[in-house]
Amino acid sequence: MSDPFALDDDIPAPFQPASPRASAGPVAVPPDAPWLVGLNPEQHQAVTTTEGPVLVLSGAGTGKTKVLTARLAHILASRRAQPWQCLAVTFTNKAAREMRDRVAGLIGPVAEGVWLGTFHALCVRILRRHAELLGLKSNFTILDADDQVRLLKQVMEAEHIDAKRWPAQALMGTIQRWKDQGRLPDKLTAADTTELAGGRAQELYAQYQQRLLTLNACDFGDLLLHCLTLFLDHADVLAHYQAQFRYILVDEYQDTNVAQYLWLRLLAQSHKNICCVGDDDQSIYSWRGAEVGNILRFERDFPGAKVVKLESNYRSTPHILAAASGLIANNEGRLGKTLRPGLSHDAAAIEKVRVRGVWDGPEEARVVVDEIETLQRRGESLATMAILVRAGFQTREFEERLITTGVPYRVIGGPRFYERQEIRDAMAYLRLINSPDDGLAFERIVNLPKRGLGDAALQVVHNAARARGLSLFEAARLVVETDEMKPKPRKALAGFCDDMLRWRERMATLSHGELAQVVLDESGYTTMWQNDKSPEAPGRLENLKELVRALADFDSLQGFLEHVALVMENDERSDVDKVTIMTLHGAKGLEFDSVFLPGWEEGVFPHQRAMDEGGNPGLEEERRLAYVGLTRARRRVLVTFAANRRIYNQWQAALPSRFLEELPDSHVERQAERGLYAGGASSAAWNSGDVGGGWRKPEAQGTSWQVASRESAGDFAVGDRVFHQKFGNGFVVAVDGDKLEVDFDKAGLKKVLGSFVETQ
């Protein structure tokens, strides 16, 4: 077996005698050293407190990257350690490159010798050296997500596990969560696996791991898990790396999972010179394994640890910081810090955080895009503006409004709404119903969800279509009447054709929104995503609901399909100044001059699923997410919420988010549409003082709400209270000349002529 401690040729062995210059011990660093210049007192303390465990609580915009870089430069320049004796861990390759470049710019190429990278990259480096101790060869393969699922499918097939009842992708997600928790198959209990794969999940996990060893392969979860096994089973290897890494630096510590936490604790036990930088108030990734408890227990894990709080924010205005601090103070599970301005601001130019209440989603999109256009006319760049949503389905109305007004935009972290997989699939069903000759739509959904129609069956359809000059759908209807296909696929294809004909007939009796819902449900497409256990599945279901809702805005299915085709032509040139649309999760670490935060309503934000599944910890993470959203803004924030949302073509009252109540009044300017809070509203929930969940309507608290500018047409305006002889009392929610859309107290939403109603 090769030497388990053999190192890369360009890195000296850690147990060799240090150079004479290094052996003389640390040297003094001048106070005007470039990495120390410009640091505030807290940053300076975090950089120069090199010995012992240090926790740097770095609030949003307080310069954590600067501190990490300066600290590493200070350790190396003061000769407290050789480069290879420093371990610096980041969460992304981009962050690792940035840190290495910055340190090299401060102290020169010596920075190249530092062990600096992501958890996975550093673990690969260790495992390549000691692979034989784990039953692997040093040239092991790292499988991607597709290969992982394919391998697990092979294991499940060999054990005769029903893949339809227990999808391999869902079981793989569970296995990866176990790995993130540092749990091998023999560490699982019956309670962990009883409801998975017929109670055989533990066995399948063990066989999957054995197959990986046979293939000389690892998946991403194994990289940390194997390192933990290596350290725990081979004390000499652990002692080697504990002795080598005299200083450990960790970025974004609040995002570590259990396996990463255990790995760091083991390595730090010798010198205990570990510095973790993070912000417990920005821990928002529990859904992918992050444990906020790791940062909260740091002082217990490392007794005598020094805690340094970075609270001087160099990004946002005082009003934004005060609003964010007031909000996050409602969380109980936090270490506690208060952001304060680190820069001077022109008091006359500082805007308060604005909260705007509107009647519905389309009005919310109009308000936000109008504001964007106003800022653009003032000369501000679209690239400095961002719309940050809680859930992906929220982007549709903003995308369509931006396209209507000609404002360029880009969606970061995912495709545009109509480019998403589930939307394209649903649209293919609608396209084929609308136009049976659409062969591309037929090919996309004929076996989606799986109907047992393999390549051989589809080839029969293609051959018949070419031979007879027919569309694929007509050819399919023809071949199911023959014996050219095997009985099982022929029956499945016949059922599909019958479904399409039935749905096409129902176009005459159902609205296109209702038809879309029927198609999604009866085809099994909705059920397919309901049974999918991947983290993306709930969001896909929300997007499908939003698609159904969008259909209600159009007079015909054909009109909707044409609209989508035009929407897809939005300018994709990279050199165009564009507004950014992205989720709040994706926005962490970014900053913009102007930030728009829509959908602050109960069930949307905080998200109902997060509260249902996570309880109070889930609610606190949602609040941290709101804090992240507010602190992305440098100059201004507009928070919006709608009194009504349309779901399946039915208007439903939406309650304002409890987070709005938690924003301190002295730093917030509140504004609502006429009638939204004055004189009662059409929903009983709005009329009551307490609407549940701890939220009370603003007038009950004495909160000052301004009336938004009047949007009038003729003698009526959105928000007017009106009376109709037949439908009774209601509020105007839309005005189109003399045509009104009114939400009546008892009759619901109706379209009426202005000449038939009276203002009250």
mmCIF file of C-alpha atoms in Angstrom, residues 16 506 698 715:
data_model
loop_
_atom_site.group_PDB
_atom_site.id
_atom_site.type_symbol
_atom_site.label_atom_id
_atom_site.label_comp_id
_atom_site.label_asym_id
_atom_site.label_seq_id
_atom_site.Cartn_x
_atom_site.Cartn_y
_atom_site.Cartn_z
ATOM 1 C CA GLN A 16 9.599 18.172 8.076
ATOM 2 C CA ARG A 506 -65.029 19.348 -23.121
ATOM 3 C CA PRO A 698 -53.145 48.065 11.206
ATOM 4 C CA ASP A 715 -66.491 58.426 -12.266
#
